[in-house]
């Protein structure tokens, strides 16, 4: 028995014990119960996910990996191939990246549509290219070239299933996978089961960076133009912004996950513009992907991050990805530097930067809504969160895959259980981008589900009331961020 990705040791043990108990109890159970149980086991058998995509299996696809560290040109090479394709798709991890590729292609005169959970833009009905978030990638259209960005996210405990689905299901003659070298062994192993050719292109950094021999010794006065100070909470980001501006006179831009992607992009643009008046960036790990940044030096204010339960060290791959933002090809910062605010953190940064690549072992999976519908037919009186839990308990997978966790989805399912919805529609609401830790988001998903259940029209003004003044306090800013999340939720379900 191994620890399941995304699950605690207790949850992994519970699943293993339950499986053994059913095996032991089977001879003593009534035949009708055994038959139903065997039917549930058969439906939750996810050992052969490649068979979910028969059309893709009929093609002789070529898989081309572009792997290397941040700022190595790997994605650029894949996108150049997409530009010259007769038809194709870009699949990115963020709406921000999908927008960026959409805009770049159209600026070059290459018609490209946009498809994300929140937004659809059709520049031409028969545009040869589409730029999408990976979850929204169309698996029905045959095309020449597909680019799947940040392929290492195939191992993400929550979203990995979308990368697996794209890799297994896209009907493209060439599939270009961009990301970290850690994904190579896993992709090769999966593709070997598909009998598909894999080509690996390895890239080196276009600009070197080094870890400084000294920290800043907790002296904010040593922050200088071109620095990016990394912190892992909104409170710390604004604390350092205030301290840096008061101590050095340098003006700070900010970027963190709760900010709308468009706002992050504007802050990044201001920081990159030497004439904007912004000298320093104070940011979270949101800078790891999705933003083009001209950073001379990365300064880690800490190497620990709160995971919702406790403080833990930032993972090696994540720290390396952030550190890799130092220095950028084609800018004044042709060489980058990485250091820490505190001397106690510098050894961990050095250890991470110098550590070998850790190969990914498993790819994420989630059942399709069709599989869940079949599963639900066996237990018509079970509430939806219970269905998801039982599917987790019974699902069987082979050694290349793990089941992405349903923790948040089960919580949302319980919040809307009392609302009458067909299973397929309920699944849409349960998988919507709802922040279960925010009261306003939970109330929003309940309002929208109720209106949908009653077949009522719902304008955005019916469920969102925006403030009429700019935020003047941290609480005002949080309220504005929550309103934006709720607008995104509305757009996603629209």
Short mmCIF file of C-alpha atoms in Angstrom, two decimals:
data_model
loop_
_atom_site.label_atom_id
_atom_site.label_comp_id
_atom_site.label_asym_id
_atom_site.label_seq_id
_atom_site.Cartn_x
_atom_site.Cartn_y
_atom_site.Cartn_z
CA UNK A 1 0.00 0.00 0.00
CA UNK A 2 1.31 3.44 -0.91
CA UNK A 3 0.27 6.91 0.21
CA UNK A 4 -2.28 8.25 -2.27
CA UNK A 5 -1.41 11.64 -3.79
CA UNK A 6 -3.63 14.38 -2.38
CA UNK A 7 -4.79 12.20 0.53
CA UNK A 8 -3.64 11.90 4.11
CA UNK A 9 -2.10 8.72 5.51
CA UNK A 10 -5.37 8.01 7.34
CA UNK A 11 -7.43 8.38 4.14
CA UNK A 12 -5.04 6.12 2.24
CA UNK A 13 -5.21 3.47 4.99
CA UNK A 14 -9.01 3.72 5.15
CA UNK A 15 -9.24 3.04 1.42
CA UNK A 16 -6.90 0.05 1.62
CA UNK A 17 -8.71 -1.42 4.65
CA UNK A 18 -12.12 -0.96 2.99
CA UNK A 19 -10.94 -2.81 -0.10
CA UNK A 20 -9.64 -5.72 1.98
CA UNK A 21 -12.86 -5.82 4.02
CA UNK A 22 -15.01 -6.15 0.89
CA UNK A 23 -12.81 -8.98 -0.34
CA UNK A 24 -13.20 -10.77 2.99
CA UNK A 25 -16.97 -10.16 3.31
CA UNK A 26 -18.00 -11.12 -0.24
CA UNK A 27 -18.70 -14.85 0.46
CA UNK A 28 -21.05 -13.91 3.32
CA UNK A 29 -23.14 -11.28 1.50
CA UNK A 30 -26.48 -11.81 -0.32
CA UNK A 31 -26.10 -12.33 -4.08
CA UNK A 32 -28.00 -9.12 -4.93
CA UNK A 33 -25.59 -7.03 -2.85
CA UNK A 34 -22.56 -8.80 -4.34
CA UNK A 35 -23.89 -8.16 -7.86
CA UNK A 36 -24.42 -4.48 -7.14
CA UNK A 37 -21.01 -4.21 -5.52
CA UNK A 38 -19.33 -5.90 -8.51
CA UNK A 39 -21.16 -3.52 -10.82
CA UNK A 40 -19.83 -0.54 -8.81
CA UNK A 41 -16.32 -2.00 -8.93
CA UNK A 42 -16.56 -2.43 -12.70
CA UNK A 43 -17.81 1.13 -13.29
CA UNK A 44 -15.09 2.63 -11.04
CA UNK A 45 -12.33 0.70 -12.82
CA UNK A 46 -10.02 3.44 -14.14
CA UNK A 47 -7.05 1.23 -15.00
CA UNK A 48 -7.26 1.86 -18.73
CA UNK A 49 -8.03 5.57 -19.25
CA UNK A 50 -6.55 5.53 -22.76
CA UNK A 51 -9.62 3.53 -23.84
CA UNK A 52 -11.84 6.53 -23.03
CA UNK A 53 -10.55 8.18 -26.21
CA UNK A 54 -10.96 5.68 -29.07
CA UNK A 55 -10.66 8.32 -31.82
CA UNK A 56 -7.25 9.40 -30.54
CA UNK A 57 -6.18 5.75 -30.38
CA UNK A 58 -6.94 5.37 -34.07
CA UNK A 59 -4.38 8.08 -34.91
CA UNK A 60 -0.63 7.65 -35.11
CA UNK A 61 0.27 10.69 -33.03
CA UNK A 62 3.79 11.98 -32.50
CA UNK A 63 4.60 13.26 -29.00
CA UNK A 64 7.32 15.93 -28.82
CA UNK A 65 8.62 17.02 -25.43
CA UNK A 66 10.27 20.44 -24.97
CA UNK A 67 11.81 20.40 -21.51
CA UNK A 68 14.08 22.70 -19.58
CA UNK A 69 14.19 25.28 -16.82
CA UNK A 70 12.44 28.64 -16.75
CA UNK A 71 13.65 31.07 -19.42
CA UNK A 72 15.06 28.42 -21.76
CA UNK A 73 12.93 29.04 -24.86
CA UNK A 74 11.14 25.68 -24.74
CA UNK A 75 7.63 27.08 -25.11
CA UNK A 76 8.77 29.53 -27.80
CA UNK A 77 9.92 26.65 -30.02
CA UNK A 78 6.63 24.79 -29.62
CA UNK A 79 4.60 27.91 -30.36
CA UNK A 80 6.60 28.56 -33.55
CA UNK A 81 5.48 25.14 -34.76
CA UNK A 82 1.88 26.00 -33.84
CA UNK A 83 2.10 29.27 -35.80
CA UNK A 84 2.91 27.35 -38.99
CA UNK A 85 0.26 24.66 -38.52
CA UNK A 86 -2.85 24.46 -40.69
CA UNK A 87 -4.87 23.80 -37.56
CA UNK A 88 -4.07 23.53 -33.87
CA UNK A 89 -4.63 24.36 -30.22
CA UNK A 90 -2.66 25.84 -27.32
CA UNK A 91 -3.59 24.42 -23.89
CA UNK A 92 -2.32 26.52 -20.97
CA UNK A 93 -2.55 26.29 -17.18
CA UNK A 94 -3.89 29.82 -16.72
CA UNK A 95 -6.50 32.06 -18.32
CA UNK A 96 -3.78 34.72 -18.41
CA UNK A 97 -1.56 32.54 -20.62
CA UNK A 98 -4.44 31.56 -22.90
CA UNK A 99 -5.18 35.28 -23.39
CA UNK A 100 -1.52 36.04 -24.09
CA UNK A 101 -1.25 33.40 -26.84
CA UNK A 102 -4.63 34.44 -28.27
CA UNK A 103 -3.46 38.05 -28.55
CA UNK A 104 -0.01 37.20 -29.93
CA UNK A 105 -1.36 34.95 -32.68
CA UNK A 106 -3.94 37.50 -33.82
CA UNK A 107 -1.37 40.31 -33.72
CA UNK A 108 0.70 38.22 -36.16
CA UNK A 109 -2.29 37.92 -38.47
CA UNK A 110 -2.99 34.29 -37.58
CA UNK A 111 -6.71 33.91 -36.75
CA UNK A 112 -6.99 32.37 -33.30
CA UNK A 113 -10.09 31.88 -31.14
CA UNK A 114 -10.11 31.98 -27.33
CA UNK A 115 -11.73 29.36 -25.10
CA UNK A 116 -11.55 29.45 -21.30
CA UNK A 117 -14.01 28.53 -18.59
CA UNK A 118 -15.00 32.17 -18.23
CA UNK A 119 -14.70 33.51 -21.75
CA UNK A 120 -15.13 32.63 -25.41
CA UNK A 121 -13.91 34.87 -28.21
CA UNK A 122 -14.44 33.87 -31.82
CA UNK A 123 -12.46 36.00 -34.25
CA UNK A 124 -13.54 33.81 -37.16
CA UNK A 125 -15.86 30.76 -37.36
CA UNK A 126 -13.16 28.71 -39.08
CA UNK A 127 -10.07 30.14 -37.38
CA UNK A 128 -7.30 27.53 -37.67
CA UNK A 129 -6.07 27.99 -34.09
CA UNK A 130 -7.61 28.05 -30.62
CA UNK A 131 -5.97 29.17 -27.40
CA UNK A 132 -7.57 27.59 -24.34
CA UNK A 133 -7.10 26.64 -20.74
CA UNK A 134 -6.21 22.96 -20.51
CA UNK A 135 -9.50 21.99 -18.85
CA UNK A 136 -11.43 23.45 -21.80
CA UNK A 137 -9.41 21.78 -24.57
CA UNK A 138 -11.68 20.29 -27.24
CA UNK A 139 -11.16 16.56 -27.69
CA UNK A 140 -13.59 16.28 -30.60
CA UNK A 141 -11.70 18.20 -33.28
CA UNK A 142 -8.98 16.63 -35.43
CA UNK A 143 -6.00 18.97 -35.92
CA UNK A 144 -2.38 19.11 -36.97
CA UNK A 145 -0.64 20.48 -33.87
CA UNK A 146 -1.43 20.75 -30.16
CA UNK A 147 0.74 22.49 -27.55
CA UNK A 148 0.24 21.50 -23.91
CA UNK A 149 2.07 23.91 -21.58
CA UNK A 150 3.48 23.17 -18.10
CA UNK A 151 3.18 19.39 -18.59
CA UNK A 152 4.63 18.76 -15.11
CA UNK A 153 1.22 19.75 -13.76
CA UNK A 154 0.00 16.33 -14.88
CA UNK A 155 1.00 15.30 -11.34
CA UNK A 156 -0.96 18.07 -9.59
CA UNK A 157 -3.24 16.57 -6.88
CA UNK A 158 -6.21 18.73 -7.91
CA UNK A 159 -5.82 19.59 -11.62
CA UNK A 160 -3.55 16.86 -12.95
CA UNK A 161 -6.49 15.05 -14.58
CA UNK A 162 -6.82 17.84 -17.17
CA UNK A 163 -3.25 17.38 -18.43
CA UNK A 164 -3.73 13.60 -18.52
CA UNK A 165 -6.99 14.03 -20.44
CA UNK A 166 -5.30 16.33 -22.97
CA UNK A 167 -2.33 14.00 -23.41
CA UNK A 168 -4.51 10.93 -23.90
CA UNK A 169 -7.41 12.49 -25.76
CA UNK A 170 -6.29 15.29 -28.09
CA UNK A 171 -6.73 14.31 -31.74
CA UNK A 172 -3.60 16.01 -33.08
CA UNK A 173 -0.97 14.58 -35.40
CA UNK A 174 1.72 16.29 -33.32
CA UNK A 175 1.44 16.99 -29.61
CA UNK A 176 4.09 19.30 -28.19
CA UNK A 177 4.50 19.10 -24.41
CA UNK A 178 6.35 21.98 -22.70
CA UNK A 179 7.59 21.98 -19.14
CA UNK A 180 10.05 20.60 -16.64
CA UNK A 181 12.32 17.64 -17.34
CA UNK A 182 10.77 15.88 -14.32
CA UNK A 183 7.83 14.89 -16.56
CA UNK A 184 9.91 13.01 -19.17
CA UNK A 185 9.99 9.50 -17.60
CA UNK A 186 6.26 9.57 -16.79
CA UNK A 187 5.24 10.80 -20.25
CA UNK A 188 7.45 8.18 -21.89
CA UNK A 189 5.91 5.46 -19.73
CA UNK A 190 2.35 6.53 -20.56
CA UNK A 191 3.09 6.90 -24.28
CA UNK A 192 4.69 3.45 -24.37
CA UNK A 193 1.29 2.01 -23.41
CA UNK A 194 -0.22 3.96 -26.34
CA UNK A 195 2.44 2.74 -28.78
CA UNK A 196 3.22 6.35 -29.67
CA UNK A 197 6.57 7.80 -30.65
CA UNK A 198 8.17 10.25 -28.20
CA UNK A 199 10.85 12.79 -29.11
CA UNK A 200 12.61 14.71 -26.33
CA UNK A 201 14.16 18.15 -26.90
CA UNK A 202 16.16 19.47 -23.96
CA UNK A 203 16.83 23.19 -23.47
CA UNK A 204 19.26 25.14 -21.31
CA UNK A 205 18.68 28.55 -19.78
CA UNK A 206 19.23 31.45 -22.14
CA UNK A 207 20.41 33.59 -19.21
CA UNK A 208 22.39 32.23 -16.25
CA UNK A 209 21.62 32.97 -12.63
CA UNK A 210 23.51 32.33 -9.43
CA UNK A 211 22.67 32.10 -5.75
CA UNK A 212 24.39 34.86 -3.80
CA UNK A 213 26.95 33.93 -1.16
CA UNK A 214 25.28 36.33 1.28
CA UNK A 215 21.72 37.17 2.31
CA UNK A 216 20.47 40.73 2.86
CA UNK A 217 20.87 40.16 6.63
CA UNK A 218 17.24 41.29 7.13
CA UNK A 219 18.17 44.79 5.90
CA UNK A 220 15.30 46.15 3.78
CA UNK A 221 17.56 49.05 2.84
CA UNK A 222 19.54 46.65 0.60
CA UNK A 223 16.58 46.18 -1.74
CA UNK A 224 17.33 47.79 -5.11
CA UNK A 225 15.78 48.50 -8.48
CA UNK A 226 15.01 45.33 -10.45
CA UNK A 227 14.49 43.19 -7.33
CA UNK A 228 11.53 40.91 -6.79
CA UNK A 229 10.82 40.22 -3.13
CA UNK A 230 8.91 36.95 -2.71
CA UNK A 231 6.43 36.51 0.14
CA UNK A 232 3.67 33.94 0.55
CA UNK A 233 0.74 35.86 2.05
CA UNK A 234 -1.17 39.00 1.15
CA UNK A 235 -0.40 40.46 4.57
CA UNK A 236 3.37 40.00 4.13
CA UNK A 237 3.30 41.30 0.55
CA UNK A 238 1.75 44.59 1.62
CA UNK A 239 3.95 44.74 4.73
CA UNK A 240 7.11 44.51 2.61
CA UNK A 241 5.73 46.92 0.02
CA UNK A 242 5.20 49.52 2.74
CA UNK A 243 8.59 48.91 4.40
CA UNK A 244 10.52 49.04 1.11
CA UNK A 245 8.84 52.24 -0.04
CA UNK A 246 9.42 53.95 3.33
CA UNK A 247 13.02 52.76 3.72
CA UNK A 248 14.37 53.04 0.17
CA UNK A 249 12.05 55.45 -1.62
CA UNK A 250 11.63 52.82 -4.34
CA UNK A 251 8.09 52.29 -5.59
CA UNK A 252 6.69 48.73 -5.52
CA UNK A 253 4.30 46.86 -7.77
CA UNK A 254 2.57 43.76 -6.34
CA UNK A 255 1.42 40.42 -7.74
CA UNK A 256 -0.28 37.56 -5.90
CA UNK A 257 -2.78 34.82 -6.63
CA UNK A 258 -5.92 36.51 -5.30
CA UNK A 259 -5.47 39.47 -7.63
CA UNK A 260 -7.39 39.17 -10.92
CA UNK A 261 -5.09 37.90 -13.71
CA UNK A 262 -5.61 41.14 -15.64
CA UNK A 263 -4.47 43.18 -12.62
CA UNK A 264 -1.42 40.96 -12.17
CA UNK A 265 -0.55 41.48 -15.83
CA UNK A 266 -0.87 45.27 -15.45
CA UNK A 267 1.34 45.25 -12.35
CA UNK A 268 3.92 43.13 -14.20
CA UNK A 269 3.81 45.52 -17.16
CA UNK A 270 4.37 48.50 -14.87
CA UNK A 271 7.33 46.78 -13.20
CA UNK A 272 8.86 45.87 -16.58
CA UNK A 273 8.51 49.43 -17.91
CA UNK A 274 11.61 51.38 -16.89
CA UNK A 275 9.70 54.66 -17.25
CA UNK A 276 6.66 53.70 -15.16
CA UNK A 277 8.10 54.72 -11.81
CA UNK A 278 7.84 51.20 -10.38
CA UNK A 279 11.24 49.87 -9.33
CA UNK A 280 10.57 46.72 -7.28
CA UNK A 281 8.09 43.86 -7.45
CA UNK A 282 6.72 42.28 -4.27
CA UNK A 283 5.04 39.03 -5.22
CA UNK A 284 3.91 35.58 -4.19
CA UNK A 285 4.59 32.29 -5.95
CA UNK A 286 2.10 33.56 -8.58
CA UNK A 287 5.18 34.76 -10.49
CA UNK A 288 6.20 31.11 -11.05
CA UNK A 289 4.21 30.96 -14.28
CA UNK A 290 2.06 33.16 -16.49
CA UNK A 291 3.89 36.48 -16.23
CA UNK A 292 6.75 37.86 -18.33
CA UNK A 293 8.99 39.67 -15.88
CA UNK A 294 12.26 41.59 -16.14
CA UNK A 295 13.80 40.63 -12.79
CA UNK A 296 17.45 41.15 -11.89
CA UNK A 297 17.35 39.55 -8.44
CA UNK A 298 14.92 37.28 -6.59
CA UNK A 299 14.87 37.89 -2.83
CA UNK A 300 13.03 35.25 -0.78
CA UNK A 301 11.59 36.89 2.34
CA UNK A 302 10.98 33.37 3.67
CA UNK A 303 11.21 29.79 2.44
CA UNK A 304 8.16 28.59 4.38
CA UNK A 305 4.55 28.72 3.26
CA UNK A 306 1.27 28.10 5.10
CA UNK A 307 -0.57 25.16 3.48
CA UNK A 308 -3.90 25.74 5.23
CA UNK A 309 -2.93 23.68 8.26
CA UNK A 310 0.69 24.43 9.07
CA UNK A 311 3.84 26.12 7.78
CA UNK A 312 5.97 23.92 5.52
CA UNK A 313 9.04 24.50 3.39
CA UNK A 314 8.35 25.59 -0.18
CA UNK A 315 8.78 22.50 -2.37
CA UNK A 316 12.02 22.09 -4.31
CA UNK A 317 10.37 22.30 -7.79
CA UNK A 318 8.38 25.38 -6.81
CA UNK A 319 11.36 27.18 -5.31
CA UNK A 320 13.47 26.39 -8.38
CA UNK A 321 10.73 27.71 -10.66
CA UNK A 322 10.52 30.99 -8.73
CA UNK A 323 14.31 31.32 -8.56
CA UNK A 324 14.44 30.78 -12.32
CA UNK A 325 12.65 34.09 -12.81
CA UNK A 326 15.90 35.92 -12.02
CA UNK A 327 17.45 37.27 -15.22
CA UNK A 328 15.68 37.39 -18.56
CA UNK A 329 16.94 36.95 -22.09
CA UNK A 330 16.78 40.08 -24.24
CA UNK A 331 16.59 42.53 -21.31
CA UNK A 332 19.12 44.58 -19.35
CA UNK A 333 19.21 41.74 -16.81
CA UNK A 334 21.08 39.15 -18.85
CA UNK A 335 22.35 37.53 -15.65
CA UNK A 336 20.17 36.83 -12.64
CA UNK A 337 20.81 36.53 -8.93
CA UNK A 338 18.94 34.81 -6.10
CA UNK A 339 19.25 35.52 -2.40
CA UNK A 340 17.24 35.68 0.82
CA UNK A 341 16.25 38.36 3.27
CA UNK A 342 17.23 36.20 6.26
CA UNK A 343 20.61 34.44 6.53
CA UNK A 344 18.86 31.37 7.98
CA UNK A 345 17.06 30.71 4.69
CA UNK A 346 19.99 30.92 2.28
CA UNK A 347 21.23 27.34 2.77
CA UNK A 348 17.79 25.92 1.89
CA UNK A 349 17.66 28.00 -1.31
CA UNK A 350 21.13 26.75 -2.30
CA UNK A 351 20.10 23.18 -1.54
CA UNK A 352 16.97 23.44 -3.70
CA UNK A 353 18.67 25.17 -6.64
CA UNK A 354 21.45 22.56 -6.68
CA UNK A 355 19.18 19.56 -6.17
CA UNK A 356 18.73 17.04 -8.98
CA UNK A 357 15.48 16.77 -10.89
CA UNK A 358 12.90 14.65 -9.09
CA UNK A 359 11.04 12.52 -11.68
CA UNK A 360 7.24 12.52 -11.52
CA UNK A 361 5.78 9.10 -10.82
CA UNK A 362 2.02 9.33 -11.37
CA UNK A 363 -0.45 11.25 -13.54
CA UNK A 364 -3.78 12.55 -12.22
CA UNK A 365 -7.15 11.14 -13.27
CA UNK A 366 -10.80 11.97 -12.75
CA UNK A 367 -13.76 9.98 -14.01
CA UNK A 368 -15.84 11.50 -16.79
CA UNK A 369 -19.34 12.70 -15.97
CA UNK A 370 -20.66 9.73 -18.00
CA UNK A 371 -18.86 7.32 -15.66
CA UNK A 372 -20.31 9.10 -12.62
CA UNK A 373 -23.81 8.90 -14.12
CA UNK A 374 -23.49 5.12 -14.48
CA UNK A 375 -22.13 4.89 -10.93
CA UNK A 376 -25.04 6.96 -9.57
CA UNK A 377 -27.62 4.65 -11.19
CA UNK A 378 -26.49 1.92 -8.79
CA UNK A 379 -27.19 4.14 -5.75
CA UNK A 380 -30.19 6.33 -6.62
CA UNK A 381 -30.77 7.50 -3.03
CA UNK A 382 -27.17 8.50 -2.28
CA UNK A 383 -26.38 12.20 -1.95
CA UNK A 384 -23.83 13.53 -4.44
CA UNK A 385 -20.94 14.01 -1.99
CA UNK A 386 -21.52 10.42 -0.88
CA UNK A 387 -21.31 9.26 -4.50
CA UNK A 388 -17.98 11.00 -4.92
CA UNK A 389 -16.70 9.51 -1.66
CA UNK A 390 -17.77 5.99 -2.61
CA UNK A 391 -16.21 6.38 -6.04
CA UNK A 392 -12.95 7.37 -4.34
CA UNK A 393 -13.23 4.37 -2.03
CA UNK A 394 -13.82 1.86 -4.83
CA UNK A 395 -11.81 3.25 -7.75
CA UNK A 396 -9.01 1.05 -9.07
CA UNK A 397 -6.09 2.50 -11.03
CA UNK A 398 -2.92 1.12 -12.56
CA UNK A 399 0.59 2.07 -11.51
CA UNK A 400 0.84 5.14 -13.77
CA UNK A 401 -2.11 7.08 -12.35
CA UNK A 402 -3.69 8.44 -9.18
CA UNK A 403 -7.21 9.75 -8.54
CA UNK A 404 -7.30 13.54 -8.14
CA UNK A 405 -8.96 14.42 -4.87
CA UNK A 406 -12.57 15.58 -4.57
CA UNK A 407 -12.25 17.38 -1.23
CA UNK A 408 -13.56 20.78 -2.30
CA UNK A 409 -16.11 19.26 -4.68
CA UNK A 410 -17.60 17.17 -1.87
CA UNK A 411 -17.91 20.28 0.29
CA UNK A 412 -19.66 22.21 -2.49
CA UNK A 413 -21.92 19.21 -3.16
CA UNK A 414 -23.14 19.32 0.45
CA UNK A 415 -23.82 23.06 0.23
CA UNK A 416 -26.15 22.56 -2.75
CA UNK A 417 -27.50 19.08 -1.92
CA UNK A 418 -30.94 20.50 -1.02
CA UNK A 419 -31.30 22.10 -4.47
CA UNK A 420 -33.00 19.95 -7.10
CA UNK A 421 -30.66 19.39 -10.05
CA UNK A 422 -30.03 16.61 -12.59
CA UNK A 423 -26.71 14.87 -11.93
CA UNK A 424 -24.96 16.29 -14.98
CA UNK A 425 -25.92 19.85 -14.02
CA UNK A 426 -25.04 19.21 -10.38
CA UNK A 427 -21.60 18.06 -11.49
CA UNK A 428 -21.11 21.37 -13.34
CA UNK A 429 -21.90 23.35 -10.20
CA UNK A 430 -19.76 21.12 -7.99
CA UNK A 431 -16.72 21.52 -10.26
CA UNK A 432 -17.17 25.29 -10.71
CA UNK A 433 -14.33 27.54 -9.39
CA UNK A 434 -15.82 28.17 -5.95
CA UNK A 435 -13.65 29.26 -3.04
CA UNK A 436 -15.12 27.16 -0.23
CA UNK A 437 -13.13 29.13 2.36
CA UNK A 438 -14.97 32.34 1.50
CA UNK A 439 -18.54 32.79 2.75
CA UNK A 440 -19.54 35.03 -0.17
CA UNK A 441 -18.41 32.40 -2.71
CA UNK A 442 -20.40 29.67 -1.01
CA UNK A 443 -23.48 31.92 -0.93
CA UNK A 444 -22.91 32.74 -4.60
CA UNK A 445 -22.86 29.11 -5.77
CA UNK A 446 -26.02 28.44 -3.77
CA UNK A 447 -27.83 31.44 -5.31
CA UNK A 448 -26.82 30.46 -8.83
CA UNK A 449 -27.78 26.81 -8.33
CA UNK A 450 -31.21 27.81 -6.97
CA UNK A 451 -31.91 30.13 -9.88
CA UNK A 452 -30.83 27.48 -12.38
CA UNK A 453 -33.01 24.87 -10.64
CA UNK A 454 -36.02 27.17 -10.93
CA UNK A 455 -35.17 28.03 -14.55
CA UNK A 456 -34.92 31.71 -13.62
CA UNK A 457 -32.87 34.21 -15.59
CA UNK A 458 -29.99 35.71 -13.65
CA UNK A 459 -28.20 38.92 -14.56
CA UNK A 460 -24.86 39.66 -12.94
CA UNK A 461 -26.34 42.68 -11.17
CA UNK A 462 -28.82 40.33 -9.46
CA UNK A 463 -26.07 38.57 -7.53
CA UNK A 464 -23.14 41.01 -7.39
CA UNK A 465 -23.05 44.44 -5.78
CA UNK A 466 -19.76 46.19 -6.48
CA UNK A 467 -18.42 48.96 -4.21
CA UNK A 468 -18.63 52.47 -5.58
CA UNK A 469 -15.29 53.65 -4.17
CA UNK A 470 -11.71 52.42 -4.44
CA UNK A 471 -10.53 50.20 -1.56
CA UNK A 472 -9.12 52.14 1.38
CA UNK A 473 -8.23 49.26 3.71
CA UNK A 474 -7.07 45.63 3.54
CA UNK A 475 -10.65 44.50 4.22
CA UNK A 476 -11.93 46.62 1.33
CA UNK A 477 -9.35 45.02 -0.97
CA UNK A 478 -10.29 41.50 0.16
CA UNK A 479 -13.95 42.32 -0.48
CA UNK A 480 -13.10 43.54 -3.99
CA UNK A 481 -11.05 40.38 -4.69
CA UNK A 482 -13.93 38.21 -3.49
CA UNK A 483 -16.33 40.09 -5.75
CA UNK A 484 -14.03 39.40 -8.68
CA UNK A 485 -13.92 35.68 -7.83
CA UNK A 486 -17.71 35.63 -7.78
CA UNK A 487 -17.88 37.37 -11.15
CA UNK A 488 -15.54 34.70 -12.54
CA UNK A 489 -17.78 32.01 -11.03
CA UNK A 490 -20.83 33.60 -12.71
CA UNK A 491 -19.02 33.77 -16.06
CA UNK A 492 -17.83 30.17 -15.75
CA UNK A 493 -21.39 28.90 -15.23
CA UNK A 494 -23.02 31.22 -17.76
#
